[in-house]
Amino acid sequence: MPHLHHLWLSPHSRAVRTVLSEKGIEANLTVEPTWQRRPEFLALNPAGDVPVLQDDEGNVLSDTMAICEYLDEMHPASRLLPGTPAERAEVRRLCAWFLQKFQFEVTRHTVEEKVMKRYMELGQANPDALRAGFHNLTYHMDYICYLVDRRFWLAGETFTLADIAAAAQISCLDYLGDIRWEDYPSAKAWYARVKSRPSFRPLLQDRIGGLKPADHYHDPDF
Amino acid sequence: MPHLHHLWLSPHSRAVRTVLSEKGIEANLTVEPTWQRRPEFLALNPAGDVPVLQDDEGNVLSDTMAICEYLDEMHPASRLLPGTPAERAEVRRLCAWFLQKFQFEVTRHTVEEKVMKRYMELGQANPDALRAGFHNLTYHMDYICYLVDRRFWLAGETFTLADIAAAAQISCLDYLGDIRWEDYPSAKAWYARVKSRPSFRPLLQDRIGGLKPADHYHDPDF
């Protein structure tokens, strides 16, 4: 069985978990305390971050997009990067948007401040960082609304890796109760569609030790 | 003819220029002053960064990996993401390493401090940033040596997008004379091989206004 090294509130780890689930692949999950920089883990991934996937063929894979593209190529039944080269380029553009830009502008300042600092015993979240992150979040939520006012899913008419990347980020903020859904009805309708997918259910069952999720977190009809 | 919006010392722009050149595609280049956040440019790419490629089919493409994968899919004669899914995963892992991690740890603190601040009239480079960037650079140069001591090219026995991504970064630092090549003989031999490729020559002819390159910059035999 494949083995995924992950962290519970890592959006990148959640994206890979969702892709595995979309492909019908069961995997063992192991929490990796990346901040300890364990030599055994750095030998698997010198970048030192999660997710890392060890598959049944003996491959050790890291970098979220590299893992997701690999899984999509190995299990092509329901493609998550479908369509033409131009359509795939749009999926990849939006994956970069949510995995990199959203991470840098929002998640780093909010989820990581609130959660990672706690595990790393680095003290309280920095209020300036939180303010910046929540300010930036409004632009990203508006962008999701802009996209799904024009398309059924983020990259077009079919569900793709772009939806998984965005929902993985959103789900972490939503766990912490940090999204004012009443301000973003279109994004809310899109996220409800994602939450209804069987592949997304396991994430909605996550309960992280000592950190209770928002009341509506697990509910597809929120 | 395709049209590339770029910046001269943007490693991401240089990666796309090299891919175009590897594929034998001529393109018009336009410098985009991204720091001005021009509405006409934001309409092409709401992320606001370069490179952006407008191709002959009317597609507007952004995000470096999305553009490069698109070009490789559209022009498959000599694949830059060749081989098996696992081999492609290794190419993509290293592309992320150099396009994202190297950019964040090195280029942002060195090239951007030295060059972008000048164009943006933001004053002198921050000496703490420069120090951090050059400190981080040593680890990345060591990693290039580690890889090419075990493989002829960065991701394996064939030239791939991983070599292009890494060389695009290295070329910007080398333009500024910031690499102590005598400390990294294996990386130097690898970079000499990249410099000898016809696709890389145009970058070595770049002369940026008011900024003279290091004497050895253009020379494949440096």
XYZ file of C-alpha atoms in Angstrom:
444
model
C 0.000 0.000 0.000
C 1.359 3.479 -0.799
C 2.598 5.555 2.078
C 1.987 9.313 2.398
C 4.071 11.454 4.733
C 1.865 14.434 5.540
C 0.603 17.023 8.004
C -3.093 17.354 8.847
C -3.491 21.060 8.083
C -1.018 21.178 5.193
C -3.054 22.147 2.105
C -0.462 20.487 -0.133
C -0.835 17.206 1.781
C -4.625 17.521 1.547
C -4.435 17.997 -2.211
C -2.517 14.728 -2.592
C -4.882 12.908 -0.219
C -7.815 14.066 -2.358
C -6.141 12.963 -5.598
C -5.412 9.534 -4.088
C -9.035 9.305 -3.054
C -10.321 10.423 -6.510
C -8.209 7.644 -8.004
C -9.512 5.054 -5.527
C -6.068 4.506 -3.997
C -5.818 3.714 -0.303
C -2.660 4.922 1.424
C -1.133 4.765 4.858
C -0.715 8.228 6.365
C 2.185 9.180 8.630
C 2.502 12.587 10.243
C 5.940 14.055 9.585
C 7.086 16.775 12.006
C 8.877 18.662 9.226
C 10.194 21.303 11.641
C 12.417 18.654 13.284
C 14.270 18.185 9.966
C 14.847 14.482 10.693
C 17.756 13.066 8.655
C 15.671 9.994 7.705
C 13.027 12.252 6.212
C 15.517 14.576 4.481
C 16.935 11.478 2.802
C 13.485 10.945 1.251
C 12.997 14.596 0.339
C 15.932 16.995 0.631
C 13.466 19.902 0.368
C 12.229 18.771 3.795
C 8.558 19.435 3.188
C 5.406 17.341 2.967
C 3.750 15.673 1.123
C 6.048 12.801 0.203
C 4.569 9.699 -1.412
C 6.230 6.283 -1.390
C 4.361 4.074 -3.827
C 4.171 0.318 -4.349
C 6.698 0.506 -7.203
C 9.367 1.786 -4.784
C 9.251 5.369 -6.051
C 9.709 8.199 -3.575
C 7.907 11.265 -4.885
C 7.890 14.823 -3.630
C 6.579 18.225 -4.729
C 2.803 18.390 -4.803
C 2.374 18.967 -8.543
C 4.929 16.279 -9.391
C 3.021 13.788 -7.211
C -0.405 14.777 -8.561
C 0.683 14.691 -12.216
C 2.308 11.293 -11.581
C -0.856 9.864 -10.038
C -2.925 11.267 -12.903
C -0.600 9.688 -15.475
C -0.471 6.326 -13.677
C -4.243 6.163 -13.125
C -5.765 7.841 -16.180
C -9.333 6.489 -15.800
C -10.823 9.828 -14.707
C -8.306 12.478 -15.648
C -7.768 15.389 -13.265
C -5.739 17.177 -15.974
C -8.113 16.536 -18.857
C -8.692 17.989 -22.278
C -6.400 19.782 -24.683
C -2.926 21.198 -24.000
C -4.483 24.665 -23.623
C -7.070 23.350 -21.148
C -4.349 21.592 -19.170
C -2.349 24.844 -19.147
C -5.330 26.567 -17.524
C -5.575 23.796 -14.904
C -1.853 24.105 -14.185
C -2.008 27.915 -14.018
C -4.725 27.696 -11.368
C -2.909 24.929 -9.477
C 0.114 27.232 -9.267
C -2.198 30.065 -8.196
C -3.615 28.130 -5.270
C -0.649 25.950 -4.321
C 1.924 28.746 -4.519
C 0.373 32.226 -4.586
C -2.434 31.484 -2.116
C 0.037 29.646 0.132
C 2.448 32.587 0.068
C -0.135 35.344 0.475
C -2.693 33.711 2.771
C -1.898 30.310 4.302
C 1.622 31.168 5.408
C 0.237 34.142 7.355
C -2.868 32.457 8.793
C -2.914 28.661 9.090
C 0.849 28.396 9.580
C 0.869 31.230 12.097
C -1.976 29.730 14.090
C -1.174 26.027 13.874
C 2.473 25.490 13.012
C 3.758 27.928 15.614
C 1.804 25.999 18.228
C 3.377 22.675 17.265
C 6.794 24.235 16.921
C 6.354 25.970 20.285
C 7.275 29.307 18.720
C 4.748 31.273 20.731
C 1.681 33.261 19.696
C 0.597 34.046 16.143
C 1.903 37.385 14.889
C -1.105 39.752 14.626
C 0.444 41.666 11.689
C 0.822 38.425 9.762
C -2.760 37.403 10.516
C -4.032 40.818 9.375
C -2.069 40.599 6.117
C -3.248 37.049 5.477
C -6.929 37.840 6.044
C -6.648 40.961 3.895
C -5.142 38.927 1.052
C -7.774 36.212 1.524
C -10.534 38.588 0.373
C -8.892 38.928 -3.071
C -8.534 35.188 -3.445
C -12.147 34.545 -2.410
C -13.259 37.203 -4.917
C -11.188 35.461 -7.582
C -12.874 32.116 -6.852
C -16.257 33.872 -7.179
C -15.150 35.505 -10.448
C -14.145 32.128 -11.888
C -17.209 30.129 -10.818
C -19.563 32.894 -11.971
C -18.225 32.077 -15.460
C -17.535 28.342 -15.223
C -19.070 25.456 -13.290
C -15.676 24.355 -11.940
C -12.602 26.566 -11.515
C -10.789 25.649 -14.739
C -13.848 24.927 -16.914
C -16.831 22.622 -17.116
C -15.165 19.600 -15.529
C -13.761 18.955 -12.062
C -9.945 19.121 -12.166
C -6.821 19.328 -10.068
C -7.410 23.101 -9.910
C -10.536 22.533 -7.806
C -8.614 20.128 -5.576
C -5.750 22.597 -5.080
C -8.089 25.463 -4.198
C -10.369 23.370 -1.970
C -7.369 21.949 -0.117
C -6.359 25.497 0.842
C -9.901 26.610 1.641
C -10.521 23.535 3.814
C -7.654 24.451 6.136
C -8.921 27.994 6.645
C -12.456 26.667 7.038
C -11.342 24.189 9.707
C -10.213 27.203 11.723
C -13.481 29.056 10.994
C -11.654 31.794 9.083
C -13.890 32.187 6.010
C -16.854 34.578 6.073
C -18.965 32.510 3.701
C -21.855 34.988 3.709
C -19.623 37.405 1.755
C -18.900 34.891 -1.037
C -22.081 33.084 -2.142
C -20.655 31.843 -5.460
C -17.526 30.475 -3.820
C -19.722 28.887 -1.159
C -21.825 27.086 -3.791
C -18.628 25.847 -5.472
C -17.128 24.649 -2.170
C -20.397 22.875 -1.312
C -20.050 20.972 -4.603
C -16.490 19.988 -3.699
C -17.538 18.934 -0.190
C -20.193 16.651 -1.679
C -17.634 14.584 -3.559
C -16.850 11.251 -1.873
C -13.129 11.929 -2.372
C -13.337 14.971 -0.114
C -15.206 13.303 2.766
C -12.137 11.900 4.594
C -10.726 15.433 4.940
C -13.991 16.582 6.469
C -13.655 13.854 9.108
C -10.233 15.126 10.211
C -10.068 16.064 13.864
C -6.707 17.476 14.856
C -5.639 16.896 18.460
C -6.428 19.887 20.668
C -7.929 21.892 17.817
C -11.695 21.687 17.351
C -12.936 22.468 13.822
C -15.580 25.121 13.115
C -19.099 23.713 13.662
C -19.984 23.763 9.937
C -16.604 22.359 8.838
C -17.745 18.811 8.036
C -21.193 19.734 6.676
C -21.650 19.809 2.862
C -24.842 21.812 3.447
C -23.318 24.668 5.445
C 4.495 34.764 -34.338
C 4.098 34.059 -30.591
C 4.606 36.928 -28.214
C 6.421 36.631 -24.888
C 6.009 39.267 -22.178
C 9.172 39.005 -20.094
C 11.927 40.672 -18.065
C 15.583 40.272 -18.981
C 16.862 39.020 -15.601
C 13.734 37.058 -14.680
C 14.821 33.401 -14.435
C 11.258 32.275 -15.145
C 11.195 34.311 -18.373
C 14.582 32.880 -19.326
C 13.323 29.336 -18.798
C 10.469 29.925 -21.255
C 12.791 31.632 -23.764
C 15.055 28.564 -23.640
C 12.148 26.156 -24.118
C 10.927 28.180 -27.124
C 14.424 28.040 -28.526
C 14.771 24.273 -27.892
C 11.533 23.813 -29.817
C 12.704 26.015 -32.685
C 9.974 28.602 -32.079
C 10.731 32.247 -32.734
C 8.874 34.726 -30.550
C 8.602 38.475 -30.203
C 9.808 39.646 -26.807
C 8.265 42.591 -24.951
C 9.596 43.841 -21.636
C 6.767 44.142 -19.113
C 7.400 46.498 -16.156
C 5.458 44.233 -13.786
C 5.918 46.634 -10.861
C 3.660 49.173 -12.625
C 0.760 46.676 -12.461
C -0.665 47.938 -15.760
C -4.362 47.059 -16.131
C -3.789 45.853 -19.728
C -1.223 43.367 -18.463
C -3.281 42.280 -15.439
C -6.076 41.462 -17.896
C -3.685 38.975 -19.539
C -2.404 37.560 -16.255
C -4.183 38.496 -13.018
C -1.173 37.166 -11.084
C 0.719 40.131 -12.547
C 3.999 38.354 -13.158
C 6.073 37.358 -16.173
C 6.424 35.297 -18.296
C 3.167 35.473 -20.247
C 2.979 33.809 -23.653
C 0.445 34.699 -26.336
C 0.616 32.057 -29.034
C -0.563 31.909 -32.624
C -3.693 29.993 -31.620
C -4.873 32.967 -29.537
C -4.074 31.356 -26.202
C -2.792 33.528 -23.365
C -0.661 31.402 -21.063
C 0.885 32.200 -17.706
C 2.753 30.391 -14.937
C 6.137 29.116 -16.025
C 5.470 25.395 -15.629
C 2.070 25.675 -17.318
C 3.715 27.408 -20.304
C 6.625 24.955 -20.509
C 4.420 21.857 -20.221
C 2.121 23.334 -22.891
C 5.008 23.951 -25.287
C 6.347 20.451 -24.648
C 2.921 18.908 -25.357
C 2.349 21.016 -28.491
C 5.850 20.388 -29.908
C 6.723 16.836 -28.823
C 9.592 16.230 -31.272
C 12.335 16.437 -28.616
C 10.613 16.046 -25.278
C 11.825 18.142 -22.354
C 9.678 16.031 -20.007
C 10.630 12.630 -21.395
C 10.470 9.071 -20.183
C 8.195 7.307 -17.746
C 5.760 8.889 -15.262
C 8.359 8.387 -12.493
C 11.067 10.048 -14.595
C 8.750 12.956 -15.365
C 8.000 13.253 -11.633
C 11.728 13.670 -11.001
C 11.945 16.373 -13.696
C 8.961 18.184 -12.170
C 10.364 17.876 -8.632
C 13.575 19.550 -9.750
C 11.721 22.200 -11.754
C 9.819 23.095 -8.585
C 13.102 23.072 -6.683
C 14.742 25.609 -8.974
C 11.734 27.666 -10.042
C 10.252 27.978 -6.550
C 12.698 27.033 -3.792
C 15.780 28.589 -5.412
C 13.745 31.682 -6.345
C 12.499 32.052 -2.769
C 15.799 31.323 -1.019
C 18.332 32.867 -3.414
C 17.074 34.945 -6.356
C 14.570 36.995 -4.377
C 17.378 38.073 -2.028
C 20.089 38.643 -4.644
C 19.037 39.311 -8.250
C 15.773 40.981 -7.262
C 17.475 43.063 -4.573
C 20.205 44.207 -6.935
C 18.254 44.654 -10.162
C 14.561 45.042 -9.466
C 15.045 47.647 -6.743
C 17.040 49.691 -9.197
C 14.290 49.634 -11.829
C 11.605 50.221 -9.238
C 13.670 53.065 -7.742
C 13.366 51.512 -4.289
C 16.899 52.409 -3.247
C 19.900 50.265 -2.419
C 19.933 46.487 -2.028
C 19.395 45.349 1.565
C 22.731 43.908 2.807
C 20.985 41.406 5.122
C 18.986 40.046 2.185
C 22.122 39.761 0.041
C 23.931 37.943 2.834
C 21.033 35.485 3.300
C 20.765 34.896 -0.452
C 24.474 34.199 -0.928
C 24.498 31.931 2.112
C 21.573 29.923 0.693
C 23.221 29.840 -2.738
C 26.045 27.640 -1.405
C 23.546 24.862 -0.524
C 21.939 25.014 -3.954
C 25.296 24.928 -5.748
C 26.284 21.943 -3.607
C 23.020 20.248 -4.563
C 23.722 20.778 -8.276
C 27.163 19.217 -7.736
C 25.602 16.310 -5.827
C 23.182 15.618 -8.679
C 25.644 15.901 -11.576
C 28.216 13.779 -9.742
C 25.634 10.981 -10.075
C 23.904 11.836 -13.384
C 25.012 13.482 -16.609
C 22.093 15.950 -16.512
C 20.197 17.079 -13.406
C 17.228 14.683 -13.688
C 18.985 11.768 -15.374
C 20.869 10.875 -18.530
C 18.955 13.252 -20.837
C 18.668 17.026 -20.981
C 15.284 18.094 -19.564
C 13.265 21.026 -18.339
C 15.011 20.584 -14.966
C 18.327 21.651 -16.538
C 16.593 24.617 -18.169
C 14.976 25.711 -14.888
C 18.246 25.500 -12.967
C 20.364 27.119 -15.695
C 17.852 29.971 -16.048
C 18.389 30.793 -12.372
C 22.153 30.314 -12.492
C 22.462 32.504 -15.590
C 20.963 35.509 -13.795
C 23.371 35.206 -10.874
C 26.240 34.609 -13.280
C 25.360 37.750 -15.264
C 25.959 39.671 -12.034
C 29.210 37.755 -11.374
C 27.794 36.228 -8.187
C 28.897 32.608 -8.550
C 32.312 31.478 -7.281
C 32.757 28.801 -9.909
C 36.116 27.654 -8.544
C 34.220 26.239 -5.511
C 31.886 24.084 -7.646
C 33.789 22.246 -10.393
C 31.019 19.682 -11.091
C 28.344 22.376 -11.363
C 30.695 24.362 -13.583
C 31.117 21.427 -15.967
C 27.329 20.954 -16.089
C 26.724 24.677 -16.730
C 29.362 24.654 -19.488
C 27.369 21.859 -21.165
C 24.180 23.941 -20.923
C 25.962 27.044 -22.264
C 27.128 25.051 -25.286
C 23.568 24.296 -26.397
C 22.398 26.494 -29.281
C 19.118 27.116 -27.412
C 21.003 28.854 -24.604
C 23.101 31.167 -26.801
C 20.538 33.997 -27.111
C 20.488 34.385 -23.318
C 24.270 34.675 -23.316
C 23.987 37.571 -25.787
C 21.712 39.551 -23.453
C 23.080 42.954 -22.518
C 20.845 44.789 -20.088
C 20.916 48.559 -20.264
C 23.264 50.100 -17.708
C 24.287 46.711 -16.319
C 27.408 45.118 -17.761
C 27.604 41.309 -17.426
C 30.544 39.542 -15.779
C 33.415 39.097 -18.276
C 32.995 35.308 -18.509
C 29.172 35.474 -18.724
C 28.828 34.738 -22.447
C 31.743 32.279 -22.719
C 30.907 28.533 -22.790
C 34.566 27.868 -21.956
C 34.759 29.926 -18.741
